[in-house]
Short mmCIF file of C-alpha atoms (C1' of nucleotides) in Angstrom, two decimals:
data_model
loop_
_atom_site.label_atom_id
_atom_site.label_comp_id
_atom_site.label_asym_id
_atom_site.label_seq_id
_atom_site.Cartn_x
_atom_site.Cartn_y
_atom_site.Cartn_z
CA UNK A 18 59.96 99.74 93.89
CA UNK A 19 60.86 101.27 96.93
CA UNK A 20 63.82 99.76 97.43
CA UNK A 21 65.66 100.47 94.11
CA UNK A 22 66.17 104.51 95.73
CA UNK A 23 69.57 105.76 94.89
CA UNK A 24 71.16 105.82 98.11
CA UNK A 25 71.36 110.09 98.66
CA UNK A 26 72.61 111.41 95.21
CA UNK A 27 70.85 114.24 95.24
CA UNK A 28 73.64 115.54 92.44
CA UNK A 29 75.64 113.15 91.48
CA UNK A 30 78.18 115.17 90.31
CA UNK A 31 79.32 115.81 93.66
CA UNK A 32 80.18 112.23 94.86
CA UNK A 33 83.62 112.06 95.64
CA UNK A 34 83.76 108.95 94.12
CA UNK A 35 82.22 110.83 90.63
CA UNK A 36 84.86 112.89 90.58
CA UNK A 37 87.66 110.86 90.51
CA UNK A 38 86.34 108.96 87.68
CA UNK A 39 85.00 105.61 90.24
CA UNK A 40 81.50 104.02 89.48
CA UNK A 41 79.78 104.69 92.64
CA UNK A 42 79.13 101.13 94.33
CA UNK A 43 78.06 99.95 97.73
CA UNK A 44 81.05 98.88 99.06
CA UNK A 45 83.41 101.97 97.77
CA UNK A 46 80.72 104.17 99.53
CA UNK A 47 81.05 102.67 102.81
CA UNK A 48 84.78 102.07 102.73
CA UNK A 49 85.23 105.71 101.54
CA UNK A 50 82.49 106.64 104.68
CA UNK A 51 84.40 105.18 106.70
CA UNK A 52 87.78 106.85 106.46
CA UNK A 53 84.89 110.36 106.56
CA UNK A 54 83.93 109.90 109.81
CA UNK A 55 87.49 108.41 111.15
CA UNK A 56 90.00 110.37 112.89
CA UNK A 57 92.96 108.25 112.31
CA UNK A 58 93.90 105.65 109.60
CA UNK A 59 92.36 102.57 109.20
CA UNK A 60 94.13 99.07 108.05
CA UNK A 61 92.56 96.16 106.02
CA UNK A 62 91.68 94.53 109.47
CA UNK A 63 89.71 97.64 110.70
CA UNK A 64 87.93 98.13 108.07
CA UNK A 65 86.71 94.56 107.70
CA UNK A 66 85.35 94.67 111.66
CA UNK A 67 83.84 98.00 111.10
CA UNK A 68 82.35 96.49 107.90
CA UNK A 69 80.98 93.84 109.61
CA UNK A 70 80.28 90.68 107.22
CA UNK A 71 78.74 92.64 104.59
CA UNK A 72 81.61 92.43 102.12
CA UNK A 73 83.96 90.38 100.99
CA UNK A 74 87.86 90.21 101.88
CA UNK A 75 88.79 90.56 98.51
CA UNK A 76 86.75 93.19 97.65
CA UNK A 77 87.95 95.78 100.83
CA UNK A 78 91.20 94.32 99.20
CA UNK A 79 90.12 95.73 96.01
CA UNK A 80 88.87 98.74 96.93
CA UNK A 81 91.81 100.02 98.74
CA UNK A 82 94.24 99.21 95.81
CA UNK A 83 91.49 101.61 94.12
CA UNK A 84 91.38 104.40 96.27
CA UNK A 85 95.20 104.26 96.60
CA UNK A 86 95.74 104.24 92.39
CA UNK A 87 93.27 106.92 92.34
CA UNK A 88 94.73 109.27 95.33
CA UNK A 89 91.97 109.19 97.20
CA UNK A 90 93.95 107.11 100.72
CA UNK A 91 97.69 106.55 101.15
CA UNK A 92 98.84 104.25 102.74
CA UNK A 93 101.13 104.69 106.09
CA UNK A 94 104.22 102.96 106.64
CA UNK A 95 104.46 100.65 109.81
CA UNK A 96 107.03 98.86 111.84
CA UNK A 97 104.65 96.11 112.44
CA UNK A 98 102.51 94.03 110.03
CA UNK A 99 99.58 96.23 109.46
CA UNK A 100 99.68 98.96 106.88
CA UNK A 101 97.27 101.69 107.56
CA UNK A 102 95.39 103.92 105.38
CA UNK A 103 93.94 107.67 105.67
CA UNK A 104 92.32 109.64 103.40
CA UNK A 105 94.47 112.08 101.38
CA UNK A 106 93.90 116.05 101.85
CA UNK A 107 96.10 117.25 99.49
CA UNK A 108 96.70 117.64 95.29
CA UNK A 109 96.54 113.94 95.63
CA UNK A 110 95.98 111.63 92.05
CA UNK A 111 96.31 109.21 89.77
CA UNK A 112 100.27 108.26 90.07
CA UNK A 113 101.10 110.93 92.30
CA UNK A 114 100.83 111.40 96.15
CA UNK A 115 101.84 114.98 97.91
CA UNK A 116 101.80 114.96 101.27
CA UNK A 117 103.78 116.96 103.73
CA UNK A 118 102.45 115.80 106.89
CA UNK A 119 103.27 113.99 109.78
CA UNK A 120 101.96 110.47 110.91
CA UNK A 121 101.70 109.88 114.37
CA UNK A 122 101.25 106.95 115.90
CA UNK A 123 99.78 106.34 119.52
CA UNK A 124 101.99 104.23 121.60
CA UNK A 125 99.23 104.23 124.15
CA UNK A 126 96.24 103.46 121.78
CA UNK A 127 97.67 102.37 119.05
CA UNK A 128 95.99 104.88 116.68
CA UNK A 129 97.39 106.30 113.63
CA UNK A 130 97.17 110.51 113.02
CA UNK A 131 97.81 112.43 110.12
CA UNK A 132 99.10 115.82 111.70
CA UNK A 133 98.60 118.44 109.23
CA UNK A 134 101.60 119.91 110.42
CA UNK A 135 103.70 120.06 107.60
CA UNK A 136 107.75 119.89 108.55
CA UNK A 137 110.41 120.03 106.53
CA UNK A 138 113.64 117.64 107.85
CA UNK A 139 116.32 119.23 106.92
CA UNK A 140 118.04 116.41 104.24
CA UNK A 141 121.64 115.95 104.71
CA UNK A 142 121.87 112.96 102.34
CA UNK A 143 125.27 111.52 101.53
CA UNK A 144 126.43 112.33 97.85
CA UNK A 145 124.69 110.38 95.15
CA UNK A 146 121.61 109.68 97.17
CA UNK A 147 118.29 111.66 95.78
CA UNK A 148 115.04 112.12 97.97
CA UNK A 149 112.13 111.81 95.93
CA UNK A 150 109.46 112.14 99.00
CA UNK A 151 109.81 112.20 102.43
CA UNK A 152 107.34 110.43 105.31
CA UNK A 153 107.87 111.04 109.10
CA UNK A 154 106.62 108.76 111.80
CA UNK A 155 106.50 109.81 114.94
CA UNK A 156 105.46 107.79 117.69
CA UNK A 157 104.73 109.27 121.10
CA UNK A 158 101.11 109.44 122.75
CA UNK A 159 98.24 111.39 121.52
CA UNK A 160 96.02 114.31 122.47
CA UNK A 161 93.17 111.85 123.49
CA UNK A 162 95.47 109.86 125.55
CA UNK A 163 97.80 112.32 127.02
CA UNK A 164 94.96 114.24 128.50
CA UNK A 165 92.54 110.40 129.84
CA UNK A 166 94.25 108.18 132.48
CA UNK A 167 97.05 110.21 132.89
CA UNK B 20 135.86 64.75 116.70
CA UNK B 21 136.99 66.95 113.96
CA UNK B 22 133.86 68.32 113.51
CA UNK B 23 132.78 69.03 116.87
CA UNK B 24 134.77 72.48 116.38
CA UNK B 25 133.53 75.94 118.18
CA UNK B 26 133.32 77.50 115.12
CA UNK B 27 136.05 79.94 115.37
CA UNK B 28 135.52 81.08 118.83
CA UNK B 29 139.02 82.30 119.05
CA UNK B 30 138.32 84.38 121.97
CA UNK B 31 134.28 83.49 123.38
CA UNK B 32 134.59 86.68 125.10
CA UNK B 33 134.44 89.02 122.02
CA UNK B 34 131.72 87.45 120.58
CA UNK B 35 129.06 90.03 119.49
CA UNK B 36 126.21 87.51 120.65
CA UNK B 37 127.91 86.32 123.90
CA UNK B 38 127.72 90.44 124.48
CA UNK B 39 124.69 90.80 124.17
CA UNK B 40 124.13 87.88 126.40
CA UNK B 41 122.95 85.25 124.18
CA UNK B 42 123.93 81.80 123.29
CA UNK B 43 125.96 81.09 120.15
CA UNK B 44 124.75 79.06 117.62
CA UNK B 45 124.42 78.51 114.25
CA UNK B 46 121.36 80.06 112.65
CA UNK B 47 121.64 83.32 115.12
CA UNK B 48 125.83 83.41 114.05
CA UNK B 49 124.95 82.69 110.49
CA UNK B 50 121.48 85.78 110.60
CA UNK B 51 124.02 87.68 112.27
CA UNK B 52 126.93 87.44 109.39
CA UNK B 53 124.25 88.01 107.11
CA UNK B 54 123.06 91.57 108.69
CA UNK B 55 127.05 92.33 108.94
CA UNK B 56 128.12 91.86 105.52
CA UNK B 57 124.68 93.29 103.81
CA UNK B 58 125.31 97.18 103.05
CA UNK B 59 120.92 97.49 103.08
CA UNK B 60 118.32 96.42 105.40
CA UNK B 61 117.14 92.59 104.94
CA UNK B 62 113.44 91.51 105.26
CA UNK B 63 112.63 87.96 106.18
CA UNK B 64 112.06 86.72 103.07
CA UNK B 65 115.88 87.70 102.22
CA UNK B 66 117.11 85.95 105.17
CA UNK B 67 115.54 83.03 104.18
CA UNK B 68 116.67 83.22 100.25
CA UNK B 69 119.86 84.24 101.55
CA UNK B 70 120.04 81.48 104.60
CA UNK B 71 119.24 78.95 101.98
CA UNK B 72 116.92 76.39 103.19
CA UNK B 73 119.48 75.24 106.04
CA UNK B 74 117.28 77.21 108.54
CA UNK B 75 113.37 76.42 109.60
CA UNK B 76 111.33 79.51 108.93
CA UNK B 77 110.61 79.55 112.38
CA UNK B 78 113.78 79.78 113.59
CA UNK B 79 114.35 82.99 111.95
CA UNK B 80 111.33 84.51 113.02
CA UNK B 81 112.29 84.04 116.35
CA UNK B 82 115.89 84.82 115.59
CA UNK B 83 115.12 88.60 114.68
CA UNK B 84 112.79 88.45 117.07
CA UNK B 85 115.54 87.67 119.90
CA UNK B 86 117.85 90.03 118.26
CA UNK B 87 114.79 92.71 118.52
CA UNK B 88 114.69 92.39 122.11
CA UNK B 89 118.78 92.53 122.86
CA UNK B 90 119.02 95.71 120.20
CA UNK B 91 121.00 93.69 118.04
CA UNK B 92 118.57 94.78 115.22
CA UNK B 93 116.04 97.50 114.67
CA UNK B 94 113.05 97.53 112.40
CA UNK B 95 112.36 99.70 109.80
CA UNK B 96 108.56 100.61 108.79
CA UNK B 97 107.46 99.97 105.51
CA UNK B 98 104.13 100.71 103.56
CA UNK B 99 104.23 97.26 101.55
CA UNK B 100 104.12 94.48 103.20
CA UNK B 101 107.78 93.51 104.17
CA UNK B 102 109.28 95.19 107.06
CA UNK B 103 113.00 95.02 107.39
CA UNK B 104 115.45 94.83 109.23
CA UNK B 105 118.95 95.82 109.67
CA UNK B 106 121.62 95.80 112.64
CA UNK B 107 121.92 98.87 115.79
CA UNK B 108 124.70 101.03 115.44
CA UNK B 109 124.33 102.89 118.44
CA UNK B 110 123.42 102.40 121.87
CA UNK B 111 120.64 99.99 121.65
CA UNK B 112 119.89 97.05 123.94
CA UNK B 113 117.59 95.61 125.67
CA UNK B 114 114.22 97.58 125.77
CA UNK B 115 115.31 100.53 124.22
CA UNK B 116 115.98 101.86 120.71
CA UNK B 117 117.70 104.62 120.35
CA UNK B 118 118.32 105.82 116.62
CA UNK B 119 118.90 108.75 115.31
CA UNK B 120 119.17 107.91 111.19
CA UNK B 121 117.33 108.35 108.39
CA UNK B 122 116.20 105.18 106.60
CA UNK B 123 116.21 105.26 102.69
CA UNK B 124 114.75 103.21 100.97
CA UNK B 125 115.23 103.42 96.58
CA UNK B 126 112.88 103.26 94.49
CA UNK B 127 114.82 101.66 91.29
CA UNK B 128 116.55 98.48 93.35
CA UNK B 129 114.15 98.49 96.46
CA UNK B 130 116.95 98.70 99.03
CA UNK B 131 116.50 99.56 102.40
CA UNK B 132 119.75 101.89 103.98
CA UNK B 133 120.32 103.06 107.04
CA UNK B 134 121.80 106.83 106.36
CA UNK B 135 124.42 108.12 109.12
CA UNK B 136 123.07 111.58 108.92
CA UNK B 137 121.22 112.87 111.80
CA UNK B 138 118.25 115.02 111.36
CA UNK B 139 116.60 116.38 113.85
CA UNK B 140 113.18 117.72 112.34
CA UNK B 141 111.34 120.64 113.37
CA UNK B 142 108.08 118.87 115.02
CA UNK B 143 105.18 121.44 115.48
CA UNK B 144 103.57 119.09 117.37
CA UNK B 145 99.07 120.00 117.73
CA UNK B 146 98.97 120.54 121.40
CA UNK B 147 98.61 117.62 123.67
CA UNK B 148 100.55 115.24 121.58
CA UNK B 149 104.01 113.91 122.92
CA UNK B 150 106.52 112.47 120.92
CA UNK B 151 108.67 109.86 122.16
CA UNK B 152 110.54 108.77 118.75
CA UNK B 153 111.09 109.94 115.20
CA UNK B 154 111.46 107.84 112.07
CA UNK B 155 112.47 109.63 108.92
CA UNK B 156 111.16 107.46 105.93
CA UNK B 157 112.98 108.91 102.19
CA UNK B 158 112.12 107.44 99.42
CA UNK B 159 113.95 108.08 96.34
CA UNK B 160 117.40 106.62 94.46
CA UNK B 161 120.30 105.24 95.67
CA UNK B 162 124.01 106.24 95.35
CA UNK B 163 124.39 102.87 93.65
CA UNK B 164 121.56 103.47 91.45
CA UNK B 165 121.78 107.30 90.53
CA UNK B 166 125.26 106.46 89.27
CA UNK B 167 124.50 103.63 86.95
CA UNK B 168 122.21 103.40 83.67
CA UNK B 169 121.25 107.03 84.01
"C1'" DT C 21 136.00 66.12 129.83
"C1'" DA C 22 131.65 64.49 130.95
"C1'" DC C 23 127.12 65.41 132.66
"C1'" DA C 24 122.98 67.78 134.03
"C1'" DA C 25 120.20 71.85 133.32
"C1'" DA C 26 118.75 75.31 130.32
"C1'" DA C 27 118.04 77.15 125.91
"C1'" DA C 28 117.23 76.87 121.10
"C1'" DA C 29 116.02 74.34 116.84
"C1'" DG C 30 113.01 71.59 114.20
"C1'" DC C 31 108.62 69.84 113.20
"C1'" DA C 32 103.77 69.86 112.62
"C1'" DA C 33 99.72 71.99 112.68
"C1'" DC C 34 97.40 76.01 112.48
"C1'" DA C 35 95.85 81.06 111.85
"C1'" DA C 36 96.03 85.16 109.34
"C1'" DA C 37 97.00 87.90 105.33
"C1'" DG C 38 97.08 88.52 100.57
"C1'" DT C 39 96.36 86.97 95.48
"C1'" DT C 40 94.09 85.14 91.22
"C1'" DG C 41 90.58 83.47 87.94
"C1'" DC C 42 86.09 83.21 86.87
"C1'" DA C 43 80.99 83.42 86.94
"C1'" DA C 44 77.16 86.20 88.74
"C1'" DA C 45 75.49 90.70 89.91
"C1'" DA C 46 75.47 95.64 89.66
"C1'" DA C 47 76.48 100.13 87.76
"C1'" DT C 48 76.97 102.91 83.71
"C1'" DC C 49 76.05 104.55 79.13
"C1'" DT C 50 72.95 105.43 75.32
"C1'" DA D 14 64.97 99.60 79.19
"C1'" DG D 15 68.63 97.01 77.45
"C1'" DA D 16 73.45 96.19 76.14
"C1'" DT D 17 78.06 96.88 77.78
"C1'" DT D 18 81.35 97.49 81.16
"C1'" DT D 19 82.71 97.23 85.74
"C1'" DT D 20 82.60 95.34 90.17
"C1'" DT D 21 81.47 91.81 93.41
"C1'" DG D 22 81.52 87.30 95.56
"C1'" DC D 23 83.23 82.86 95.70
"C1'" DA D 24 86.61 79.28 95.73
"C1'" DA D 25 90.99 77.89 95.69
"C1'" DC D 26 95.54 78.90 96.59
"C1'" DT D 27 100.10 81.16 98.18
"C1'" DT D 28 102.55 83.58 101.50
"C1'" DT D 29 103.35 85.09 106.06
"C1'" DG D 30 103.30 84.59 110.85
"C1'" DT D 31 102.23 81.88 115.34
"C1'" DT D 32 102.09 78.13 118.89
"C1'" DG D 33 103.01 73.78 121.38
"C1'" DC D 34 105.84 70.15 121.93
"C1'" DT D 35 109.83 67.01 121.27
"C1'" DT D 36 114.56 66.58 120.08
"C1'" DT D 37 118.93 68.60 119.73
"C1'" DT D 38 122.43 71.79 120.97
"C1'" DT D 39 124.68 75.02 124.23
"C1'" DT D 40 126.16 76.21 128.49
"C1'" DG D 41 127.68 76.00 133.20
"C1'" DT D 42 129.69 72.99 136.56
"C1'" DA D 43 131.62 69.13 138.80
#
DNA sequence: TACAAAAAAGCAACAAAGTTGCAAAAATCT
DNA sequence: AGATTTTTGCAACTTTGTTGCTTTTTTGTA
């Protein structure tokens, strides 16, 4: 009896999960917890340590494609073999991701930011060529590191 | 004896790998040809299509991987799963990357380009981080692509 | 030109990452 | 509370990337 409580939904209206139309499941609450309480982006591999064994591969797998169809993460480009993923702030959707914000990431810790810095490269693009949405890596060393074992 | 040939090492001395201090030989002369007469970035999965099967899929990892490390090539970030590659222009070598272009990548034929135009965004950096290099990510359509079936 | 030393390629075996289909479990709706 | 829908876990598989070692090729030199 005791142990069928309802996690914390106190309203469920408010779940972030609720609102973007997602049935509210163990996993998707921790995955989605864990990008809360993260400061940078997470890949597949992170989450699955944080996770610890408690869910499958295929279901983190899952649940990412989720969150990204439903604008809740986006995903990060990378020069190496590990995409990374961070919540969205903005007008993000269904279909459509808006962001205007820089991703950093930490040469010395290997972290990924989003800087909510919004910049706007001024586009010379040869004739013919149309930008449909922009995404600026920079890679440099962070406020953590820059100011810890100098 | 005929086909013991160099190749067509005319002159050894202009060879783009001999430059760069590396040994000639097929695969890295044949990757190379590929990257020269390929408008777009290639990933290595088009190496291979495009290689044929004459090459083991090792050797071309380690191929771009050499040509990594001599600046030959640089690689470009991607949020799939299949980063790519495409040759240096400018002063590159061994250690350091130096580029200063913006890579598009279309959305209608999935081409990677390397665009000759500079930009040199306005970073507002948060205090304490340092940037060390810029990648400038545009998504959208291609000369090639805007031009035929509107 | 031939020969020894050095470097690279090929092979095999493996590790990691990602995908798919399906049955069992759980969340949702009424 | 029970039926329906959705999600999870599992197993099997494909793709991608890595490592060690032997054979082959390249290179420098006599």
């Amino acid at each position: 009896m005791a142990d069928r409580k309802p996690i914390e939904s106190t309203s469920t209206a408010q779940d972030p999960l609720k609102q973007k139309g997602l049935s509210v499941t163990g996993s998707r609450r921790k995955i989605l917890q864990l990008f809360m309480q993260q400061k940078g982006a997470l890949s597949h591999r992170d989450i699955e340590k944080k996770a610890g064994a408690v869910f499958d591969r295929v279901t983190i797998y899952r649940t990412l494609q989720t969150f990204l169809d439903k604008g809740i993460i986006h995903a990060i480009p990378s020069a190496g073999n590990a995409v990374r993923y961070a919540l969205c702030q903005g007008q993000c959707g269904p279909g459509h991701h808006d962001h205007q914000h820089i991703h950093f990431i930490c040469s010395r810790c290997k972290h990924t930011f989003c800087l909510d810095h919004s910049v706007t490269p001024d586009l010379h693009l040869p004739k013919g060529y149309q930008a449909q949405d922009i995404d600026v890596l920079v890679k440099g060393v962070c406020q953590q590191c820059s100011t810890t074992s100098k």
